[in-house]
Coordinates of C-alpha atoms in Angstrom, one line a residue:
M1 CA 142.1 205.8 32.2
A2 CA 141.3 202.3 30.6
S3 CA 139.6 199.2 31.8
W4 CA 141.2 195.7 31.6
A5 CA 138.3 194.6 29.0
A6 CA 139.5 197.4 26.6
L7 CA 142.8 195.6 25.8
S8 CA 145.1 192.6 26.2
S9 CA 148.6 193.4 27.1
S10 CA 151.6 192.0 28.7
I11 CA 151.3 192.0 32.2
V12 CA 154.6 192.0 34.1
E13 CA 156.1 192.4 37.6
Y14 CA 159.4 194.1 38.2
F15 CA 161.8 193.4 41.0
Q16 CA 163.5 196.6 42.3
G17 CA 167.4 196.8 42.6
E18 CA 169.9 193.9 41.4
D19 CA 170.2 190.5 42.0
F20 CA 173.6 188.9 43.1
Y21 CA 174.0 185.3 42.0
R22 CA 176.4 182.6 42.1
C23 CA 177.9 182.6 38.6
G24 CA 177.1 179.6 36.1
Y25 CA 180.1 180.3 34.0
C26 CA 183.2 181.4 36.3
K27 CA 181.7 180.0 39.5
N28 CA 182.0 183.3 41.4
E29 CA 179.8 182.9 44.1
S30 CA 178.2 186.4 43.9
G31 CA 179.7 187.8 40.8
S32 CA 176.8 187.5 38.4
R33 CA 174.3 190.5 38.6
S34 CA 171.0 190.7 36.5
N35 CA 167.7 192.6 36.8
G36 CA 164.4 190.7 36.6
M37 CA 160.9 190.6 36.4
W38 CA 158.2 188.0 36.4
A39 CA 156.0 188.0 32.9
H40 CA 152.4 186.6 33.7
T41 CA 151.6 187.0 30.2
M42 CA 153.6 188.8 27.2
T43 CA 153.0 189.7 23.5
V44 CA 155.6 188.2 21.5
Q45 CA 156.1 191.7 20.0
D46 CA 157.0 192.8 23.4
Y47 CA 159.2 189.9 24.1
Q48 CA 160.9 190.7 20.6
D49 CA 161.5 194.2 21.6
L50 CA 162.9 193.2 25.1
I51 CA 165.4 190.5 23.7
D52 CA 166.5 193.4 21.3
R53 CA 167.3 195.3 24.5
G54 CA 169.4 192.3 26.1
W55 CA 166.6 190.8 28.2
R56 CA 166.0 186.8 28.0
R57 CA 163.4 185.0 29.6
S58 CA 163.7 181.3 31.7
G59 CA 160.2 180.0 31.9
K60 CA 158.2 183.1 32.9
Y61 CA 161.1 184.9 34.7
V62 CA 162.5 187.6 32.4
Y63 CA 165.8 188.9 33.4
K64 CA 168.6 191.3 32.1
P65 CA 172.3 191.3 32.7
V66 CA 173.9 194.1 34.3
M67 CA 176.9 194.3 31.9
N68 CA 179.2 196.6 33.0
Q69 CA 179.1 194.9 36.6
T70 CA 178.6 191.2 36.2
C71 CA 181.6 189.2 36.6
C72 CA 180.8 187.3 32.8
P73 CA 179.1 189.8 30.6
Q74 CA 176.3 188.0 28.6
Y75 CA 176.0 189.5 25.0
T76 CA 172.9 189.0 23.1
I77 CA 174.0 187.3 19.7
R78 CA 171.8 186.6 16.4
C79 CA 172.9 184.8 13.3
R80 CA 171.7 186.0 9.8
P81 CA 170.3 182.8 8.4
L82 CA 170.0 184.0 4.9
Q83 CA 173.3 184.7 4.5
F84 CA 174.8 181.7 6.5
Q85 CA 176.8 179.1 5.4
P86 CA 177.9 175.9 7.0
S87 CA 181.5 175.4 8.1
K88 CA 183.5 172.3 7.5
S89 CA 182.8 171.3 11.0
H90 CA 178.9 172.0 10.5
K91 CA 179.0 169.8 7.4
K92 CA 181.0 166.8 9.3
V93 CA 178.3 166.9 11.6
L94 CA 175.4 167.0 9.1
K95 CA 177.2 164.2 7.0
K96 CA 177.6 162.0 10.1
M97 CA 173.6 162.1 10.6
L98 CA 173.2 161.3 7.2
K99 CA 175.7 158.2 7.2
F100 CA 173.9 157.2 10.6
L101 CA 170.5 157.5 9.0
A102 CA 171.4 155.5 6.0
K103 CA 173.7 153.1 7.0
G104 CA 173.6 153.0 10.9
E105 CA 177.1 154.0 11.1
I106 CA 178.5 155.0 14.3
S107 CA 181.2 157.6 14.7
R108 CA 182.7 157.8 18.2
G109 CA 185.6 160.2 17.5
N110 CA 185.4 164.0 18.6
C111 CA 181.7 164.8 18.3
E112 CA 182.2 168.3 19.1
D113 CA 179.0 168.4 20.8
E114 CA 177.9 172.1 21.7
P115 CA 174.5 172.3 23.6
M116 CA 172.9 175.9 23.1
E117 CA 172.9 176.7 26.9
P118 CA 175.0 175.2 30.0
T119 CA 173.0 173.7 32.8
M120 CA 169.5 175.2 33.5
E121 CA 170.8 176.5 36.7
D122 CA 173.4 178.5 34.6
A123 CA 170.8 179.8 32.3
V124 CA 169.2 181.7 34.9
A125 CA 172.6 182.9 36.2
G126 CA 172.9 179.8 38.5
D127 CA 170.5 180.5 41.5
V128 CA 167.5 178.0 41.0
A129 CA 166.7 178.8 44.8
L130 CA 165.9 182.4 43.8
I131 CA 164.0 181.6 40.9
N132 CA 161.7 179.1 42.8
K133 CA 161.2 181.6 45.5
L134 CA 160.1 184.0 42.7
D135 CA 157.9 181.3 41.2
I136 CA 156.1 180.9 44.7
Q137 CA 155.6 184.5 45.1
C138 CA 154.4 185.2 41.5
D139 CA 152.6 182.2 40.2
L140 CA 149.1 182.8 38.8
K141 CA 147.6 181.0 41.9
T142 CA 148.8 183.5 44.4
L143 CA 148.6 187.1 42.6
S144 CA 146.6 189.4 44.2
D145 CA 142.3 189.6 43.7
D146 CA 142.6 192.5 41.6
L147 CA 144.7 190.7 38.8
K148 CA 143.1 187.3 39.2
E149 CA 139.9 188.7 38.6
S150 CA 140.9 190.7 35.5
L151 CA 142.6 187.8 34.0
K152 CA 139.6 185.6 34.4
S153 CA 137.3 188.1 33.3
E154 CA 139.6 188.4 30.2
E155 CA 139.5 184.6 29.3
R156 CA 135.8 184.6 29.6
K157 CA 135.6 187.6 27.1
K158 CA 137.6 185.7 24.7
G159 CA 135.4 182.4 25.5
K160 CA 138.1 180.2 27.0
S161 CA 136.9 177.3 29.0
S162 CA 138.1 176.6 32.7
K163 CA 139.5 173.4 31.3
K164 CA 142.0 175.0 28.7
A165 CA 142.8 177.5 31.4
E166 CA 143.7 174.7 33.8
S167 CA 145.7 172.9 31.0
N168 CA 148.5 175.6 31.1
E169 CA 149.3 174.5 34.6
L170 CA 151.2 171.1 34.3
I171 CA 153.3 171.2 37.3
Q172 CA 151.6 168.4 39.5
S173 CA 153.7 165.5 38.8
Q174 CA 151.0 163.2 40.2
N175 CA 148.6 164.2 37.5
I176 CA 150.9 163.8 34.6
E177 CA 150.1 160.1 33.8
A178 CA 146.6 160.7 34.4
K179 CA 146.5 163.6 31.9
L180 CA 149.0 162.3 29.6
G181 CA 149.8 158.8 29.9
S182 CA 146.9 157.5 28.1
G183 CA 147.0 160.0 25.3
E184 CA 147.3 159.0 21.6
P185 CA 150.8 159.4 20.1
S186 CA 151.0 162.9 18.7
H187 CA 150.4 163.5 15.0
S188 CA 153.6 163.9 13.1
L189 CA 154.1 167.3 11.4
G190 CA 156.6 165.6 9.3
V191 CA 160.1 166.3 8.4
L192 CA 160.6 169.8 8.1
T193 CA 161.6 170.6 4.9
V194 CA 163.2 173.9 3.4
P195 CA 163.4 175.1 0.0
K196 CA 166.6 174.7 -1.6
P197 CA 168.4 177.8 -2.3
G198 CA 170.0 178.0 -6.0
K199 CA 171.3 180.6 -8.3
G200 CA 169.3 183.4 -6.7
A201 CA 170.8 182.7 -3.2
D202 CA 174.4 181.6 -3.3
L203 CA 175.3 180.6 -0.2
S204 CA 178.8 178.7 -1.1
K205 CA 180.3 181.9 -1.1
P206 CA 181.6 184.1 1.8
P207 CA 179.4 186.8 3.2
C208 CA 179.0 189.4 0.7
R209 CA 179.1 193.1 0.6
K210 CA 175.6 195.0 1.4
A211 CA 175.2 195.9 -2.2
K212 CA 175.6 192.3 -3.6
E213 CA 173.4 190.7 -1.0
I214 CA 170.6 193.1 -2.0
R215 CA 171.1 192.4 -5.7
K216 CA 171.0 188.4 -5.0
E217 CA 167.7 188.7 -3.0
R218 CA 165.8 191.0 -5.5
K219 CA 166.7 188.2 -8.0
R220 CA 165.7 185.5 -5.6
L221 CA 162.3 187.2 -5.1
K222 CA 161.9 187.6 -8.7
L223 CA 162.3 183.6 -9.0
M224 CA 159.8 183.2 -6.4
Q225 CA 157.1 185.1 -8.3
Q226 CA 157.9 183.3 -11.4
N227 CA 157.4 180.0 -9.7
P228 CA 154.9 180.5 -6.9
A229 CA 153.7 176.9 -7.1
G230 CA 157.2 176.0 -5.4
E231 CA 156.3 177.6 -2.1
L232 CA 156.1 175.8 0.9
Q233 CA 152.6 175.0 2.2
G234 CA 153.1 174.6 5.9
F235 CA 155.3 171.5 7.0
Q236 CA 155.7 168.7 4.2
S237 CA 155.9 165.4 4.9
Q238 CA 159.1 163.3 4.6
G239 CA 160.9 163.2 1.4
E240 CA 162.7 165.7 -0.8
P241 CA 162.0 169.2 -0.4
R242 CA 160.2 170.8 -3.5
S243 CA 162.8 173.7 -4.6
L244 CA 161.6 177.4 -5.6
F245 CA 164.0 177.3 -8.5
P246 CA 164.1 175.8 -11.9
P247 CA 167.0 172.8 -11.9
K248 CA 169.1 174.9 -14.1
A249 CA 169.3 177.8 -11.5
R250 CA 170.7 175.1 -9.0
S251 CA 173.3 173.6 -11.4
N252 CA 177.0 173.5 -10.6
Q253 CA 176.4 175.0 -7.0
P254 CA 178.2 173.3 -3.8
K255 CA 175.6 171.8 -1.4
S256 CA 173.7 174.1 0.6
L257 CA 172.5 173.6 4.1
E258 CA 169.3 172.1 3.0
D259 CA 170.8 169.8 0.6
L260 CA 172.8 168.5 3.4
I261 CA 170.2 167.9 5.8
F262 CA 167.5 166.6 3.6
E263 CA 169.6 164.5 1.3
S264 CA 167.6 161.5 0.0
L265 CA 168.1 158.4 2.0
P266 CA 168.1 154.9 0.6
E267 CA 164.8 153.0 0.7
N268 CA 166.1 150.5 3.0
A269 CA 167.9 153.3 5.3
S270 CA 168.7 151.9 8.9
H271 CA 167.1 154.6 10.6
K272 CA 164.1 157.2 10.2
L273 CA 164.4 160.7 11.6
E274 CA 161.6 163.2 12.0
V275 CA 161.3 166.5 13.7
R276 CA 158.0 167.8 15.1
V277 CA 157.2 171.1 16.0
V278 CA 154.5 171.2 18.7
R279 CA 153.1 174.3 21.0
S280 CA 154.1 174.0 24.4
S281 CA 152.4 177.0 25.7
P282 CA 149.4 176.7 25.9
P283 CA 150.1 173.0 25.4
S284 CA 148.5 171.5 22.4
S285 CA 147.3 168.1 22.3
Q286 CA 150.4 166.9 20.7
F287 CA 152.4 168.4 23.4
K288 CA 150.0 166.8 26.1
A289 CA 150.4 163.4 24.8
T290 CA 154.3 163.4 24.5
M291 CA 155.2 165.4 27.6
L292 CA 155.9 162.4 29.9
E293 CA 158.3 160.7 27.5
S294 CA 159.9 164.5 26.8
F295 CA 160.5 164.7 30.5
Q296 CA 162.2 161.3 30.6
V297 CA 164.7 162.5 28.0
Y298 CA 165.4 165.6 29.8
K299 CA 165.8 163.7 33.2
R300 CA 168.3 161.3 31.6
Y301 CA 170.1 164.5 30.1
Q302 CA 170.4 166.2 33.5
M303 CA 171.5 163.1 35.2
V304 CA 174.2 161.9 32.7
I305 CA 175.2 165.1 31.3
H306 CA 175.1 167.5 34.3
K307 CA 175.6 164.9 36.9
Q308 CA 172.2 165.8 38.7
P309 CA 171.2 163.2 41.4
P310 CA 168.1 161.0 40.3
D311 CA 165.6 163.2 42.3
K312 CA 166.7 166.7 41.3
P313 CA 165.1 166.8 37.6
T314 CA 161.6 166.9 38.5
V315 CA 158.3 167.3 36.5
S316 CA 157.9 170.5 38.5
Q317 CA 161.2 172.0 37.5
F318 CA 161.0 171.0 33.9
T319 CA 157.6 172.6 33.6
R320 CA 158.5 175.6 35.2
F321 CA 161.5 176.2 33.0
L322 CA 161.0 174.5 30.0
C323 CA 157.3 174.2 29.3
S324 CA 155.8 177.3 30.9
S325 CA 156.1 180.5 29.1
P326 CA 154.6 183.9 29.3
L327 CA 154.1 184.2 25.3
E328 CA 150.7 184.5 24.1
A329 CA 150.0 182.5 21.2
E330 CA 149.4 184.2 17.8
N331 CA 148.1 183.1 14.6
P332 CA 147.8 186.4 12.2
P333 CA 147.3 185.5 8.7
N334 CA 150.7 186.9 7.4
G335 CA 152.5 184.9 10.1
P336 CA 154.0 181.5 9.8
D337 CA 151.8 178.6 9.5
C338 CA 152.6 177.6 13.1
G339 CA 152.0 180.9 14.6
Y340 CA 154.0 182.8 17.2
G341 CA 154.8 181.6 20.7
S342 CA 156.5 179.1 22.6
F343 CA 157.3 175.5 20.9
H344 CA 159.2 172.3 21.4
Q345 CA 161.0 170.9 18.3
Q346 CA 160.8 167.1 19.0
Y347 CA 163.6 164.8 17.3
W348 CA 162.2 161.5 16.8
L349 CA 164.1 158.8 15.9
D350 CA 162.5 155.4 14.9
G351 CA 159.5 156.4 16.6
K352 CA 161.0 157.6 20.0
I353 CA 162.1 161.1 21.2
I354 CA 166.0 161.4 21.2
A355 CA 166.1 165.2 21.6
V356 CA 164.0 168.4 22.1
G357 CA 165.1 172.0 21.2
V358 CA 162.8 174.6 23.3
I359 CA 162.3 177.5 20.7
D360 CA 160.3 180.7 20.5
I361 CA 158.8 182.0 17.2
L362 CA 158.9 185.9 17.4
P363 CA 158.0 188.4 14.9
Y364 CA 161.5 189.0 13.6
C365 CA 163.2 185.7 14.8
V366 CA 163.4 182.0 16.0
S367 CA 164.8 182.4 19.4
S368 CA 166.4 179.4 20.9
V369 CA 165.8 178.8 24.5
Y370 CA 167.4 175.4 25.5
L371 CA 168.3 171.9 24.3
Y372 CA 168.4 168.5 26.0
Y373 CA 168.9 165.1 24.4
D374 CA 169.2 161.6 25.2
P375 CA 173.0 160.8 26.3
D376 CA 172.9 157.5 24.4
Y377 CA 173.0 159.5 21.0
S378 CA 175.7 162.3 22.2
F379 CA 177.8 160.7 19.3
L380 CA 175.5 162.5 16.9
S381 CA 176.6 165.9 18.1
L382 CA 173.1 167.0 18.8
G383 CA 173.8 170.5 19.8
V384 CA 175.5 171.3 16.6
Y385 CA 172.7 169.6 14.6
S386 CA 169.9 170.9 16.3
A387 CA 171.3 174.6 15.8
L388 CA 171.6 173.8 12.0
R389 CA 168.0 172.5 11.9
E390 CA 167.0 175.9 13.7
I391 CA 168.8 177.8 11.0
A392 CA 167.2 176.0 8.3
F393 CA 163.8 176.1 10.3
T394 CA 164.2 179.9 10.4
R395 CA 164.9 179.9 6.4
Q396 CA 161.8 178.1 6.1
L397 CA 159.7 180.2 8.1
H398 CA 161.1 183.3 6.3
E399 CA 159.8 182.2 2.9
K400 CA 156.1 183.0 4.0
T401 CA 156.8 185.5 7.0
S402 CA 159.5 187.7 5.3
Q403 CA 160.4 190.2 8.1
L404 CA 161.4 186.6 10.3
S405 CA 165.0 186.6 9.3
Y406 CA 167.1 186.1 12.3
Y407 CA 168.2 183.4 14.7
Y408 CA 169.2 184.3 18.2
M409 CA 171.3 182.0 19.9
G410 CA 170.8 183.5 23.4
F411 CA 173.9 184.9 24.9
Y412 CA 177.6 184.9 23.6
I413 CA 180.1 185.2 26.6
H414 CA 183.4 185.7 25.2
S415 CA 185.0 185.2 28.7
C416 CA 183.8 181.6 28.9
P417 CA 185.5 179.4 26.3
K418 CA 182.7 176.8 26.7
M419 CA 180.1 179.7 25.2
K420 CA 182.4 181.0 22.5
Y421 CA 181.3 178.5 19.8
K422 CA 178.1 180.5 19.2
G423 CA 180.4 182.9 17.4
H424 CA 181.1 180.4 14.8
Y425 CA 177.6 180.6 13.4
R426 CA 178.4 183.2 10.7
P427 CA 177.7 185.6 9.8
S428 CA 176.4 186.7 13.1
D429 CA 175.9 190.2 15.1
L430 CA 176.4 191.3 18.8
L431 CA 174.2 193.8 20.8
C432 CA 175.9 196.9 21.9
P433 CA 174.7 196.9 25.5
E434 CA 174.6 200.8 25.7
T435 CA 173.1 201.8 22.4
Y436 CA 171.2 198.6 21.6
V437 CA 172.2 198.2 17.9
W438 CA 173.6 195.1 16.2
V439 CA 177.3 194.9 15.4
P440 CA 179.1 192.4 13.0
I441 CA 180.8 190.0 15.5
E442 CA 184.0 190.5 13.6
Q443 CA 184.3 194.1 14.7
C444 CA 183.6 193.1 18.3
L445 CA 186.2 190.3 19.1
P446 CA 189.2 192.5 18.9
S447 CA 187.4 194.9 22.0
L448 CA 186.7 191.7 23.7
E449 CA 189.9 190.2 23.9
N450 CA 191.2 193.4 25.8
S451 CA 188.1 193.8 28.1
K452 CA 185.4 191.7 29.2
Y453 CA 183.0 194.8 28.9
C454 CA 182.7 196.7 25.7
R455 CA 180.4 199.3 24.0
F456 CA 180.4 198.0 20.3
N457 CA 178.9 201.1 18.8
Q458 CA 182.0 203.0 17.5
D459 CA 180.3 206.3 17.4
P460 CA 180.9 208.3 20.7
E461 CA 178.0 210.4 20.2
A462 CA 175.4 207.8 19.6
V463 CA 172.8 207.1 22.3
D464 CA 170.2 204.7 23.1
E465 CA 167.3 205.8 20.7
G466 CA 164.7 203.7 22.5
R467 CA 165.4 205.2 25.7
S468 CA 162.8 206.0 28.3
K469 CA 162.0 209.8 27.4
E470 CA 158.6 210.1 28.9
P471 CA 158.3 207.6 32.2
D472 CA 154.9 209.7 33.0
R473 CA 153.4 207.5 29.9
L474 CA 154.3 204.4 31.3
Q475 CA 151.1 202.0 31.9
V476 CA 150.2 200.8 35.3
F477 CA 147.8 198.0 36.2
H478 CA 146.4 199.2 39.7
K479 CA 142.9 197.8 41.3
K480 CA 141.4 196.6 38.0
A481 CA 142.3 199.8 36.1
I482 CA 145.2 200.8 33.7
L483 CA 146.5 204.2 33.7
P484 CA 149.4 206.2 33.1
Y485 CA 152.2 206.4 35.7
G486 CA 152.0 210.4 35.8
V487 CA 148.2 209.7 36.9
Y488 CA 149.0 206.8 39.1
K489 CA 151.7 208.5 41.0
K490 CA 149.4 211.5 41.9
Q491 CA 146.9 209.4 43.2
R492 CA 149.7 207.3 45.5
R493 CA 151.9 210.0 46.3
D494 CA 154.6 207.5 47.1
P495 CA 158.1 208.7 46.4
S496 CA 159.7 205.7 47.3
E497 CA 158.1 204.0 44.4
E498 CA 159.7 206.0 41.8
A499 CA 162.8 204.9 41.7
S500 CA 161.9 201.4 41.1
V501 CA 159.5 202.5 38.4
L502 CA 162.2 204.8 36.6
Q503 CA 164.7 201.8 36.8
Y504 CA 162.1 199.5 35.1
A505 CA 161.3 202.0 32.2
S506 CA 165.0 202.7 31.7
L507 CA 165.5 198.9 31.0
V508 CA 162.6 198.3 28.9
G509 CA 162.6 201.4 27.1
Q510 CA 160.1 203.5 25.9
A511 CA 157.9 201.4 23.6
C512 CA 157.6 198.3 26.0
A513 CA 156.7 200.9 28.7
E514 CA 153.9 202.3 26.9
R515 CA 152.6 199.0 25.9
M516 CA 153.2 196.7 28.9
L517 CA 151.1 196.7 32.2
L518 CA 153.4 197.2 35.1
F519 CA 151.4 195.7 37.9
R520 CA 151.5 197.5 41.4
S521 CA 149.5 195.7 44.0

């Protein structure tokens, strides 16, 4: 048995059974099914492992579709940015942005705008009422005395002030102006710049065979070692990004993703675009200073794009879904300069926010949560543009943190035509819903044409290697103490709890079950 003071872990509250929702994709009134839990706090490693088992968060609510029963199966999809090359349509979007910035040219044609997610309601399977109910039941303010006292003692141990703890609760709309309206403009982190791939990373060719990719990666690393001065130091200011490679290594190569994004603009350019990364949880000073402006963009987006009435997009809803996060901020020396956790990528055009990408930076990936933008700039195809910027951002982070090499785009829903666009960012993989291994999307598509639900792993003998094998080792947080479930159930002697705990263990897997704390009142 361990005391809370011994460690700081993820704390989750699991809801037994399956929830039935109105589907946000096919509009079936009760066809969407998922399992869910409330994450009071969560480490980035635990969330990484959970999304690699098909989970996904919306605010602090973490849910997993019941894949073989839900009306529209939602498959976790990830792109491999190191091998990514923009398609013709992607290049058109990037060139359209450059023309607008350089000359003010506006293209009003088919902008092919593709938001990274549908409406906020759809992102949590279409039932805001349930999430609001969970929010009331599970907010930190209404937790049991045991958990509140333990959380407070942990904060005191870490030396956190009460003001900092309170700053994480930015829900009351009447306090927004007082807290944020008078703040100074946030400090710009500059245009995100990424080293331009050259001879060592030929992104102009189709995805290569594994052996060839390995040879290229070795050569690329060798070039980096020969030119350490070219490595990025955090976020650079606006201008041409420094290259990791000598000029000769980049000759005769088609333009890369970075070339297209960071092409030099004339001195008399019509517009200036900056992308700033601000930590949203716990909220940084830059985030707090710009939150009100960011909310106004979100409100216009919901009203114009998703036809919501003016009183529906509230500060409370915005904060709960797009600002609140269970992820703990972590800044290890071998991690990215900005650290791990939850962030907003703000797109500033001529000094005002026109779009915000909500992202999580995790040990192995950048995970896209949501995008909203000013509808006046729909002609810039900001859904596509932001996805390409996030892929480039992932490649930038990879330069310092080599294991961070994937871009997670949320769920791929083959049965929903509006959501199939995510499969156009190649190469990409889908997660097998039974064995939790990644399978190239090209191998999955034929099966998905025949059936909504598919097991992608072709090995009939393969099983979930991360499944729960020893549920008694699951960690429980009960009455200020942390103890294995095997000990807890002997003390409680309540067989009715066992079904819920075993279901939770099977869904999160053995590793997370042993690390995360399952809160029991």
